[in-house]
GROMACS .gro file of C-alpha atoms in nm:
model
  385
    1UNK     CA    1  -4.217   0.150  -0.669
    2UNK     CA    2  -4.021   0.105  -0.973
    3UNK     CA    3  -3.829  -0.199  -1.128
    4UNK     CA    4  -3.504  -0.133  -1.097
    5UNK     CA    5  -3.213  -0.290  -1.383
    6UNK     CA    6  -2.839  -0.290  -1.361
    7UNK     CA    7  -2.577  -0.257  -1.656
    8UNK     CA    8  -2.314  -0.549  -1.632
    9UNK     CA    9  -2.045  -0.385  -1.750
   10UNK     CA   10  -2.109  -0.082  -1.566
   11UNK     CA   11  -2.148  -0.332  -1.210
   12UNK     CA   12  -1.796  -0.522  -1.347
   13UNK     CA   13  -1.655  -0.176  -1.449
   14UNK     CA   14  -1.732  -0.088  -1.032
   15UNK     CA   15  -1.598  -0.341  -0.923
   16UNK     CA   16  -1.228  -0.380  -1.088
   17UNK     CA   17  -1.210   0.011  -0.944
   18UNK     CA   18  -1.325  -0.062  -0.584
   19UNK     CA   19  -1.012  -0.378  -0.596
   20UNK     CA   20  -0.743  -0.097  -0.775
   21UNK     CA   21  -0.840   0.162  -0.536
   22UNK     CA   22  -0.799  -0.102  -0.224
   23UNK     CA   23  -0.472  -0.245  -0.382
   24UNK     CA   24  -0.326   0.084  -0.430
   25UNK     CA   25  -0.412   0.172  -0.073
   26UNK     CA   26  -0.251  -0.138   0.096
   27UNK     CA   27   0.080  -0.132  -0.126
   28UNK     CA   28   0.115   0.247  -0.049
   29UNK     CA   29   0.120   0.170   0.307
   30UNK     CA   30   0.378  -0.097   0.267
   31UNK     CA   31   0.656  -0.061   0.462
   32UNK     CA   32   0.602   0.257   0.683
   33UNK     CA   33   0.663   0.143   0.988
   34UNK     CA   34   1.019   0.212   0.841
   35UNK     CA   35   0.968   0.612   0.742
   36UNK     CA   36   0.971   0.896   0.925
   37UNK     CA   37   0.663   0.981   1.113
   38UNK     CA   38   0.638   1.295   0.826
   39UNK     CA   39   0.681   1.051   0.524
   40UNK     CA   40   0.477   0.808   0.690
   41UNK     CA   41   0.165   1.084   0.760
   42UNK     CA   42   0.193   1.167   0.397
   43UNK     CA   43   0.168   0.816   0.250
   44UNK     CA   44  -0.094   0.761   0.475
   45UNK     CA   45  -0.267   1.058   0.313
   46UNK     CA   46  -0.198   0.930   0.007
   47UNK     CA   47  -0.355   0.584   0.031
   48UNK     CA   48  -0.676   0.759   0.223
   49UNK     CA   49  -0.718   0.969  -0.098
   50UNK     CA   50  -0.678   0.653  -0.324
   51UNK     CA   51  -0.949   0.391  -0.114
   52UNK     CA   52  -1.150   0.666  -0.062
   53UNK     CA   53  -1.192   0.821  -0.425
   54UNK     CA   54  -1.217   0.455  -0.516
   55UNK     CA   55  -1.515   0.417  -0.282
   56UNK     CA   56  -1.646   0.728  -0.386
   57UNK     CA   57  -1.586   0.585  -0.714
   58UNK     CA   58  -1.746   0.286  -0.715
   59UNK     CA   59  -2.047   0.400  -0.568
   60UNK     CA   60  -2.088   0.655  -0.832
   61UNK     CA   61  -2.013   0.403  -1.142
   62UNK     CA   62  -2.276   0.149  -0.937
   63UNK     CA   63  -2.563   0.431  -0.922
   64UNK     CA   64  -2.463   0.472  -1.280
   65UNK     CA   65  -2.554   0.137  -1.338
   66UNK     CA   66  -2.914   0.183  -1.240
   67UNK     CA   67  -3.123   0.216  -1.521
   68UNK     CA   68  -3.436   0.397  -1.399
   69UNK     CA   69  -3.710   0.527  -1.586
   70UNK     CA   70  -3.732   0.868  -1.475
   71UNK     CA   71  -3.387   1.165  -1.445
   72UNK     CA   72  -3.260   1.175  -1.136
   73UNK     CA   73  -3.046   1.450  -1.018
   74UNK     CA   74  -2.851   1.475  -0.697
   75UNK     CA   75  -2.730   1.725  -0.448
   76UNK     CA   76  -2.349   1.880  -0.513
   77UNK     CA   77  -2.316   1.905  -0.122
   78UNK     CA   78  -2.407   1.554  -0.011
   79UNK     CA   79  -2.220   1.442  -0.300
   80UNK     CA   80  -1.903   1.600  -0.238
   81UNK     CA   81  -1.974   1.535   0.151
   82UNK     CA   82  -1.996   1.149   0.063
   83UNK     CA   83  -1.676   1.138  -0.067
   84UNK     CA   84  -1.518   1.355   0.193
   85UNK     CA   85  -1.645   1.092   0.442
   86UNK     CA   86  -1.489   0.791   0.243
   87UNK     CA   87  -1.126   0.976   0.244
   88UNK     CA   88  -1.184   1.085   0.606
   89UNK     CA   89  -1.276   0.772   0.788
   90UNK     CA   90  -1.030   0.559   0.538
   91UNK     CA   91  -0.750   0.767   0.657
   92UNK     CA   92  -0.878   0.742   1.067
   93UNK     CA   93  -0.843   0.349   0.969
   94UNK     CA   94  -0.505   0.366   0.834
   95UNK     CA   95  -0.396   0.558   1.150
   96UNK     CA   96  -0.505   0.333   1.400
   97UNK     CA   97  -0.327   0.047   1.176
   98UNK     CA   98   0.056   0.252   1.098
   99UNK     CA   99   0.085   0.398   1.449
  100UNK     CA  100   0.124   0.196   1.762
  101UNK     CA  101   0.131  -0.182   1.804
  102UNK     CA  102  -0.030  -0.396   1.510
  103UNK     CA  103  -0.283  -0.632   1.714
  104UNK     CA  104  -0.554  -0.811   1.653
  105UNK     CA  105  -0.732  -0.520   1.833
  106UNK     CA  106  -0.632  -0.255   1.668
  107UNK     CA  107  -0.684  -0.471   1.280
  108UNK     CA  108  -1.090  -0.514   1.435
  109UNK     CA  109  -1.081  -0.141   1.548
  110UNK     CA  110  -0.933   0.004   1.178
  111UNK     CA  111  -1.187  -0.309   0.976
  112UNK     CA  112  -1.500  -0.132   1.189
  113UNK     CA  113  -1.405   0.206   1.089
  114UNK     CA  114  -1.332   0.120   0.751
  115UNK     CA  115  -1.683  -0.077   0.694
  116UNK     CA  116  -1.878   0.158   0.847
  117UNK     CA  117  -1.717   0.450   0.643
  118UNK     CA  118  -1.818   0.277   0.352
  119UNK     CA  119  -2.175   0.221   0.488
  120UNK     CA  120  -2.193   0.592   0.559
  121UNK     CA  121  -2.051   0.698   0.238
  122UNK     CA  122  -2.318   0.495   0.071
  123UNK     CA  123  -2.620   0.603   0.226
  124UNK     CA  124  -2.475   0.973   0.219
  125UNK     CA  125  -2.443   0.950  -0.146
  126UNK     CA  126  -2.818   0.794  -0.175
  127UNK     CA  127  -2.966   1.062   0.016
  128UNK     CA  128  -2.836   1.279  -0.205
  129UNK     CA  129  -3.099   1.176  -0.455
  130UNK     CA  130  -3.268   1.503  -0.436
  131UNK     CA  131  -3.569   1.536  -0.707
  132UNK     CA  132  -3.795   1.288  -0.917
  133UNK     CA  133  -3.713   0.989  -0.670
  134UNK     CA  134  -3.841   0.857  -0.354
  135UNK     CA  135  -3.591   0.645  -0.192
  136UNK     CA  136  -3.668   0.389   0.085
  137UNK     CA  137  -3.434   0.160   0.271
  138UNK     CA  138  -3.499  -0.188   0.485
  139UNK     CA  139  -3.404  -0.135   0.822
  140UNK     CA  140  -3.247  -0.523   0.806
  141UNK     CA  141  -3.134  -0.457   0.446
  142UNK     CA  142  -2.915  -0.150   0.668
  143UNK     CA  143  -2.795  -0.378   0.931
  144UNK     CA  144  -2.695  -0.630   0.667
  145UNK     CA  145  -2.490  -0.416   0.470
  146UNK     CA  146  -2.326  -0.284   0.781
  147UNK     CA  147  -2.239  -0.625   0.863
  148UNK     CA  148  -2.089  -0.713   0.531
  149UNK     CA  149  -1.865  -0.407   0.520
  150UNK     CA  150  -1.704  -0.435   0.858
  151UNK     CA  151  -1.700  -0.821   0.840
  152UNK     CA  152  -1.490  -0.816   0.487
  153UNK     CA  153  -1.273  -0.499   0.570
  154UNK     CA  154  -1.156  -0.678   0.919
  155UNK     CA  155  -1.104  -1.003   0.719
  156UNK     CA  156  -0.914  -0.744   0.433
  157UNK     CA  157  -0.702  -0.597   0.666
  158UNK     CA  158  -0.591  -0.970   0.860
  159UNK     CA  159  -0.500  -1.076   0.516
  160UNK     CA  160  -0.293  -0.846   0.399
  161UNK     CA  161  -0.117  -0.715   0.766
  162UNK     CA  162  -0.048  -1.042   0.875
  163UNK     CA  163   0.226  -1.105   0.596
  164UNK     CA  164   0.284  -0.786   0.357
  165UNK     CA  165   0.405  -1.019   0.102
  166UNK     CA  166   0.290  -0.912  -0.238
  167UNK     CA  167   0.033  -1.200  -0.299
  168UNK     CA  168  -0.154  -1.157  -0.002
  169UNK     CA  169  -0.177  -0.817  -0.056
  170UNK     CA  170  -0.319  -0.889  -0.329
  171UNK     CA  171  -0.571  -1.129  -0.179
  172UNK     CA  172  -0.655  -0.881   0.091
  173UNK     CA  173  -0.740  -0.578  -0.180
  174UNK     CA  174  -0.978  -0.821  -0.401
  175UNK     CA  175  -1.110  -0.912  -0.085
  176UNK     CA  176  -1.156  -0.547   0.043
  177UNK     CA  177  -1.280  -0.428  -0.328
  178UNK     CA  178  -1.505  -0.706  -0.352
  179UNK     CA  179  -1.660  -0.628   0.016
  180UNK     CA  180  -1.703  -0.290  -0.100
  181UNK     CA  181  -1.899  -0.354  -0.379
  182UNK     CA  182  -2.074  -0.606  -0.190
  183UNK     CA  183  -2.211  -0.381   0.038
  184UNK     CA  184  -2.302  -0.145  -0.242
  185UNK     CA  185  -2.535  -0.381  -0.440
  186UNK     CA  186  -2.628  -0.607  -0.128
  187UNK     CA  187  -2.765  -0.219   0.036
  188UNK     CA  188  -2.934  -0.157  -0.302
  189UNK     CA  189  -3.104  -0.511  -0.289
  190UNK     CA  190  -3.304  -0.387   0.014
  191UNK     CA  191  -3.384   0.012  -0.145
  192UNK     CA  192  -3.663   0.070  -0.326
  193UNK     CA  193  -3.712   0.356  -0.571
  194UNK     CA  194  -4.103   0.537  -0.651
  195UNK     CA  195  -4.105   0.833  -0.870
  196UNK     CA  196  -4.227   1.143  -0.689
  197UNK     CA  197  -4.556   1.285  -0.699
  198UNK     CA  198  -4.421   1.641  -0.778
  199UNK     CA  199  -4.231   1.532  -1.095
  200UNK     CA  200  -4.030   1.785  -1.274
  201UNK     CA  201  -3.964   1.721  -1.607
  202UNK     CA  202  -3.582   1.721  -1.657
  203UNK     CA  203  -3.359   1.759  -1.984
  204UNK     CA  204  -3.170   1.453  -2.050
  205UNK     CA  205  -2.843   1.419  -1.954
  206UNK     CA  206  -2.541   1.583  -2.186
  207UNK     CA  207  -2.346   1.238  -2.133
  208UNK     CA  208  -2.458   0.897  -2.190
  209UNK     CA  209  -2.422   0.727  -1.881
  210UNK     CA  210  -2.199   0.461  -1.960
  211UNK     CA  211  -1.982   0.715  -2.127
  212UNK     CA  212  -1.967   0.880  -1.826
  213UNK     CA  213  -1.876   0.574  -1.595
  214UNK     CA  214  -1.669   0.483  -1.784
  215UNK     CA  215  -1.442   0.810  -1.752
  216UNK     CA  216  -1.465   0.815  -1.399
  217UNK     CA  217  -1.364   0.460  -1.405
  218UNK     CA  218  -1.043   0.495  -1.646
  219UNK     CA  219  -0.979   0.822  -1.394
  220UNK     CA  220  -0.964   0.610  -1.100
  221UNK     CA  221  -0.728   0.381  -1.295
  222UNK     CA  222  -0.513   0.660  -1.387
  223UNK     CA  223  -0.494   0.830  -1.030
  224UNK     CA  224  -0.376   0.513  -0.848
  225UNK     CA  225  -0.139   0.436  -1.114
  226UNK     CA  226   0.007   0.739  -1.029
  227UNK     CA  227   0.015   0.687  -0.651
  228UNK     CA  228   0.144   0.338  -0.687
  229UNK     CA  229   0.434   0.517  -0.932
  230UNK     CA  230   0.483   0.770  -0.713
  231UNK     CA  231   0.585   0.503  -0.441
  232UNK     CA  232   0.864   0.318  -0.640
  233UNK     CA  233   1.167   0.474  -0.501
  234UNK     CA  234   1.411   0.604  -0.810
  235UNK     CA  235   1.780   0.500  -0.805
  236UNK     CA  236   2.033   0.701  -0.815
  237UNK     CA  237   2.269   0.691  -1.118
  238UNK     CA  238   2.649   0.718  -1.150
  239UNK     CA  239   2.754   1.112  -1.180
  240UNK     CA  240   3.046   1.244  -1.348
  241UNK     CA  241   3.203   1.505  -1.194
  242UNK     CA  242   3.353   1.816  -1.395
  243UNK     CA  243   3.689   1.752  -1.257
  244UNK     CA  244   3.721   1.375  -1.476
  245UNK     CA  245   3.623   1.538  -1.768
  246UNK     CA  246   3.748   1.853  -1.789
  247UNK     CA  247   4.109   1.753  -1.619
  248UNK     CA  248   4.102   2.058  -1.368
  249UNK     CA  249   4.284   1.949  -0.995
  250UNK     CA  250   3.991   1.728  -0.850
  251UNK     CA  251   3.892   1.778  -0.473
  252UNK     CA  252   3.883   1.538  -0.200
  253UNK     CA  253   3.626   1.258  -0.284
  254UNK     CA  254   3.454   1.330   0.066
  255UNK     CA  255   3.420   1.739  -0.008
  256UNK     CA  256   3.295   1.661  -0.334
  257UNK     CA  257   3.021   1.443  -0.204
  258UNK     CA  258   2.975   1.704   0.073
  259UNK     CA  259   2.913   1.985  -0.182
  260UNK     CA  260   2.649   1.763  -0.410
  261UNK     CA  261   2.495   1.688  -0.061
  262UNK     CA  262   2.492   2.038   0.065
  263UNK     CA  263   2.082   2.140   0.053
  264UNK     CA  264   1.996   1.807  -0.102
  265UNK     CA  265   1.693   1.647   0.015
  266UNK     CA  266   1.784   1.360   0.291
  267UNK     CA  267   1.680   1.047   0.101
  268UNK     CA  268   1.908   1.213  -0.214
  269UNK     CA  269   2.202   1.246   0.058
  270UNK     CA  270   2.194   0.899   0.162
  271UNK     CA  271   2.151   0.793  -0.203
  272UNK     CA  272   2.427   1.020  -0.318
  273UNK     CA  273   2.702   0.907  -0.062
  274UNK     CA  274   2.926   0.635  -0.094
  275UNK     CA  275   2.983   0.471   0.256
  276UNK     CA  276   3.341   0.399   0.388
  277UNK     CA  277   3.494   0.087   0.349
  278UNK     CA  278   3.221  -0.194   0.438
  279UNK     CA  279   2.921   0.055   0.566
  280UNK     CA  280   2.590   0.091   0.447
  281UNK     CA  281   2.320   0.392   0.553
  282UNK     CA  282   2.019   0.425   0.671
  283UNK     CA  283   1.821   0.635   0.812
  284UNK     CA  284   1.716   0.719   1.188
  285UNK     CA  285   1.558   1.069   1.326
  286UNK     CA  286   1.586   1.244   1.041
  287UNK     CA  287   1.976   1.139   1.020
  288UNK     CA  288   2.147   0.930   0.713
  289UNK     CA  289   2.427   0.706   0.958
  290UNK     CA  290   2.640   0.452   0.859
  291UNK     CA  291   2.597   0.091   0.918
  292UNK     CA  292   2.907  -0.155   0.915
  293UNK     CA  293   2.813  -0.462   0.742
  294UNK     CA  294   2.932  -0.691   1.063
  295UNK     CA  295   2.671  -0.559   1.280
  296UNK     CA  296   2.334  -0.646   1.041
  297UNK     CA  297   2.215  -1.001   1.036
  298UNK     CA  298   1.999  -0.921   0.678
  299UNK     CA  299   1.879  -0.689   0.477
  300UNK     CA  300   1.487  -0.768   0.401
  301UNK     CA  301   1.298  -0.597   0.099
  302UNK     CA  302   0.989  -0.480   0.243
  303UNK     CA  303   0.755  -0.376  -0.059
  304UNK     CA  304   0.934  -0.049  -0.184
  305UNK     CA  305   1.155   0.016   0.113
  306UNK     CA  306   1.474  -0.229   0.263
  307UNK     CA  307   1.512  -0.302   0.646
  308UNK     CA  308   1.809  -0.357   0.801
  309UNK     CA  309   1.815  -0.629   1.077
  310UNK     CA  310   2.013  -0.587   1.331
  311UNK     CA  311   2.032  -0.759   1.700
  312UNK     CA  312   1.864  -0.444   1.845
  313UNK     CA  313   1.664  -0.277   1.571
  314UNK     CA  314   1.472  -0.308   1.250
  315UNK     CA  315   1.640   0.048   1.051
  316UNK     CA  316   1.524   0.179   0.733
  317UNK     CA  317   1.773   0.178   0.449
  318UNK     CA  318   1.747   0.381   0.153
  319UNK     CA  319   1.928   0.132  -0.100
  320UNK     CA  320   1.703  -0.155  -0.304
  321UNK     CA  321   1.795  -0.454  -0.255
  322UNK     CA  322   1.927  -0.463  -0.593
  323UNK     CA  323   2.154  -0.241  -0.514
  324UNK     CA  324   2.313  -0.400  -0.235
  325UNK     CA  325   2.346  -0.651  -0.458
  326UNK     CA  326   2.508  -0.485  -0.722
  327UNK     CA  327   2.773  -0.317  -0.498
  328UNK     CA  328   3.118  -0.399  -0.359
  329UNK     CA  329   2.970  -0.541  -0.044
  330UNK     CA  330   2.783  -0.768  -0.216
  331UNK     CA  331   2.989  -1.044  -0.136
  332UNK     CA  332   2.987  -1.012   0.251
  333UNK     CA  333   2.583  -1.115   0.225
  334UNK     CA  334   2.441  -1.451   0.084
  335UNK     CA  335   2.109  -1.415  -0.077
  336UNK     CA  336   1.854  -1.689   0.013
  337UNK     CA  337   1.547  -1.550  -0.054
  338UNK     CA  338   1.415  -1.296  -0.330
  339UNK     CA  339   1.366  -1.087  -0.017
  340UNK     CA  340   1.652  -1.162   0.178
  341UNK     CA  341   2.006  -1.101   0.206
  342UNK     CA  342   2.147  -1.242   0.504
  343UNK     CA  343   2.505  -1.222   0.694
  344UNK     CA  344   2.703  -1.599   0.644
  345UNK     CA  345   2.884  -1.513   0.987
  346UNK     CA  346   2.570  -1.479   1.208
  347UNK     CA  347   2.396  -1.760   1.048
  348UNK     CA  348   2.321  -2.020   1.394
  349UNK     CA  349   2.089  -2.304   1.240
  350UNK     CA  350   1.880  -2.394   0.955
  351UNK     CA  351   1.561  -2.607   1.011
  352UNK     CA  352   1.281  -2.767   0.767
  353UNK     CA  353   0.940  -2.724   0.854
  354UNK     CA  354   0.723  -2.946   0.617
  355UNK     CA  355   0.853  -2.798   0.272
  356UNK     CA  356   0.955  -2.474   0.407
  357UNK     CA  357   1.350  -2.434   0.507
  358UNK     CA  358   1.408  -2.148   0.771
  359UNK     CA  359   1.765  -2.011   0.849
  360UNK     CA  360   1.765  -1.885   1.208
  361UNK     CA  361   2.022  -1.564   1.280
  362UNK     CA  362   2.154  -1.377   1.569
  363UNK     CA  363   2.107  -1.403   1.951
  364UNK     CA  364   1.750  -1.472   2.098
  365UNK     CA  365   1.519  -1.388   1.989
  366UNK     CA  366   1.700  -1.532   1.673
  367UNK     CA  367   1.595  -1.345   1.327
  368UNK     CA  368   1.426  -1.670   1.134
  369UNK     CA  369   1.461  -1.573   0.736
  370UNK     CA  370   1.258  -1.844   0.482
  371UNK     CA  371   1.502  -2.003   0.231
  372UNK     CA  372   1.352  -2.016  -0.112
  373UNK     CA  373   1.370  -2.378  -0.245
  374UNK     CA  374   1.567  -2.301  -0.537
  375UNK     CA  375   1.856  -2.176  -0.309
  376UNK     CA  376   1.821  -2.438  -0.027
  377UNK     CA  377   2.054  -2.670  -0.206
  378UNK     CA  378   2.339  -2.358  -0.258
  379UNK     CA  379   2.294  -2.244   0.131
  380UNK     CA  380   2.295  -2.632   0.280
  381UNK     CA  381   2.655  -2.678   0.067
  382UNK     CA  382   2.773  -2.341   0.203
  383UNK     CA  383   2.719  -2.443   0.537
  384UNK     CA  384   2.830  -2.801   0.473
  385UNK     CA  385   2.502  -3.000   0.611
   0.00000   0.00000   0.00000
């Protein structure tokens, strides 16, 4: 058996990638209980991809932290198959969690999964260790990692589904990277490594080690930037049609918008037409429909997608909340919360819990919206109390 040493900025380096990876993955699946099952598979797919190339990831950048005295080379097919298994189980997780009824169930059933993906994608990776090194594990150095990987996803995955705000999904992805590597170095804790009696002498490696981590590491960083990009829906700017500029007879503002719609994709359609009067769309079975404004009780910002709240339903709406706010109908809401725009004329009762004011809207079940403290004031003259 040999002494094994670690590299502490290689272990850091592992670690910040196992908490980007995780907080890509929870942001990306922000909000899709709002998309279309096909938009909704897809971002799943894309926030397997990202935890699981970050597992992958940091597993790869932690054995790269292992100094050892002898070249160790591994096996292409168990390596590629250990990351297959991280994106594959990750995504089964993510399933369980985006379709059907959130419960406390179905959070233990996804944190299980998830933990004992990353257990297998570990040891999958270690076995493929395939010349120079003997590698033997602790049967309770197994069971303990096992344990830490399920216990921190499930505790992951409470905190950041029980309120998607941004902070605690922030909490719940240092929390998930952090179990991740957890399990990594607590499972290495209890493997020992012997150099093998029929050593072959191996050339030394083309890359410095640390030069090499540290690509993988800045490609991880690069890959969910561009996931977590790739979820920021774009707005729309103002067109000019050729008709204003050139001063040829203009067409009816409704066929014009029906021509620049015709063959556009359906998010562009809703973005690109102006609702009548006091309406605003959103989206339902593959349909862009019209909303009037004196049916919804608010409009919520849910991480990169806007709800509309209505007595009945909970409807996806293509517009920011910025842009709500920037339109003509701007003034038939009353914003009391940076995620909240809420209807003055279904507003039934305000109440203060401890610090926390709550404005209560609708029929029961009544909507309850918090009231951010610098607008309780504004809202509590409004309503003259």
């Amino acid at each position: 058996m040999v002494e094994v040493q670690y590299s502490p900025l290689l272990v850091c380096a592992s670690m910040l990638v196992a908490i980007m990876a995780s907080f890509t993955c929870l942001r990306l699946t922000n909000g899709l209980r709002n998309l279309p099952v096909a938009r909704r598979k897809a971002r799943i797919a894309q926030a397997a991809i990202a935890l699981g190339g970050g597992i992958w990831s940091m597993h790869f950048i932690g054995m790269l932290a292992v100094t050892l005295p002898f070249v160790v080379t591994y096996s292409p097919l168990l390596t590629l198959s250990s990351a297959l298994i991280a994106i594959l189980i990750a995504g089964c997780g993510l399933l369980i969690l985006h379709f059907g009824k959130r419960t406390g169930m179905r959070i233990l059933i996804a944190g299980t999964l998830t933990g004992t993906g990353i257990t297998s994608m570990h040891y999958t990776g270690m076995a493929a260790i395939s010349s120079n090194c003997i590698v033997t594990y602790q049967p309770a150095g197994i069971a303990v990692a096992i344990l830490i990987a399920v216990a921190a996803s499930t505790l992951a995955m409470w905190l950041a589904y029980s309120n998607r705000s941004l902070p605690r999904t922030a909490v719940g992805a240092v929390v998930l990277g952090l179990s991740i590597s957890a399990m990594h170095y607590a499972a290495m804790l209890s493997t020992s490594f012997s150099q093998a009696a029929n050593f072959i002498a191996e050339p030394l490696q083309a890359l410095d080690s640390q030069i090499l981590a540290i690509s993988v590491s800045l490609s991880a960083f690069i890959i969910c930037g561009l996931f977590l990009l790739l979820a920021v829906p774009m707005e729309e700017g103002v067109s000019v049609d050729a008709d204003d500029v050139t001063g040829a007879p203009k067409s009816h503002p409704v066929e014009r918008q029906a021509d620049r719609a015709r063959g556009a994709p359906l998010s562009r359609v809703s973005q690109m037409i102006t609702p009548a009067r006091n309406s605003i769309p959103y989206e339902k079975e593959g349909t862009v429909r019209f909303m009037n404004t004196d049916r919804i009780l608010a409009i919520e910002s849910d991480g990169h997608y806007t709800k509309i709240r209505t007595e009945e339903d909970d409807l996806f709406c293509p517009w920011s909340l910025s842009k709500v706010e920037n339109s003509q109908l701007a003034e038939r809401f009353l914003k009391i919360h940076r995620r909240y725009l809420v209807n003055p004329a279904h507003i039934n009762g305000i109440r203060k819990v401890g610090d926390q004011l709550f404005c209560y809207m609708g029929e029961a079940p009544e909507l309850e919206v918090p009231v951010s403290r610098s607008r309780a004031r504004d809202l509590r003259n409004q309503l003259g109390v």
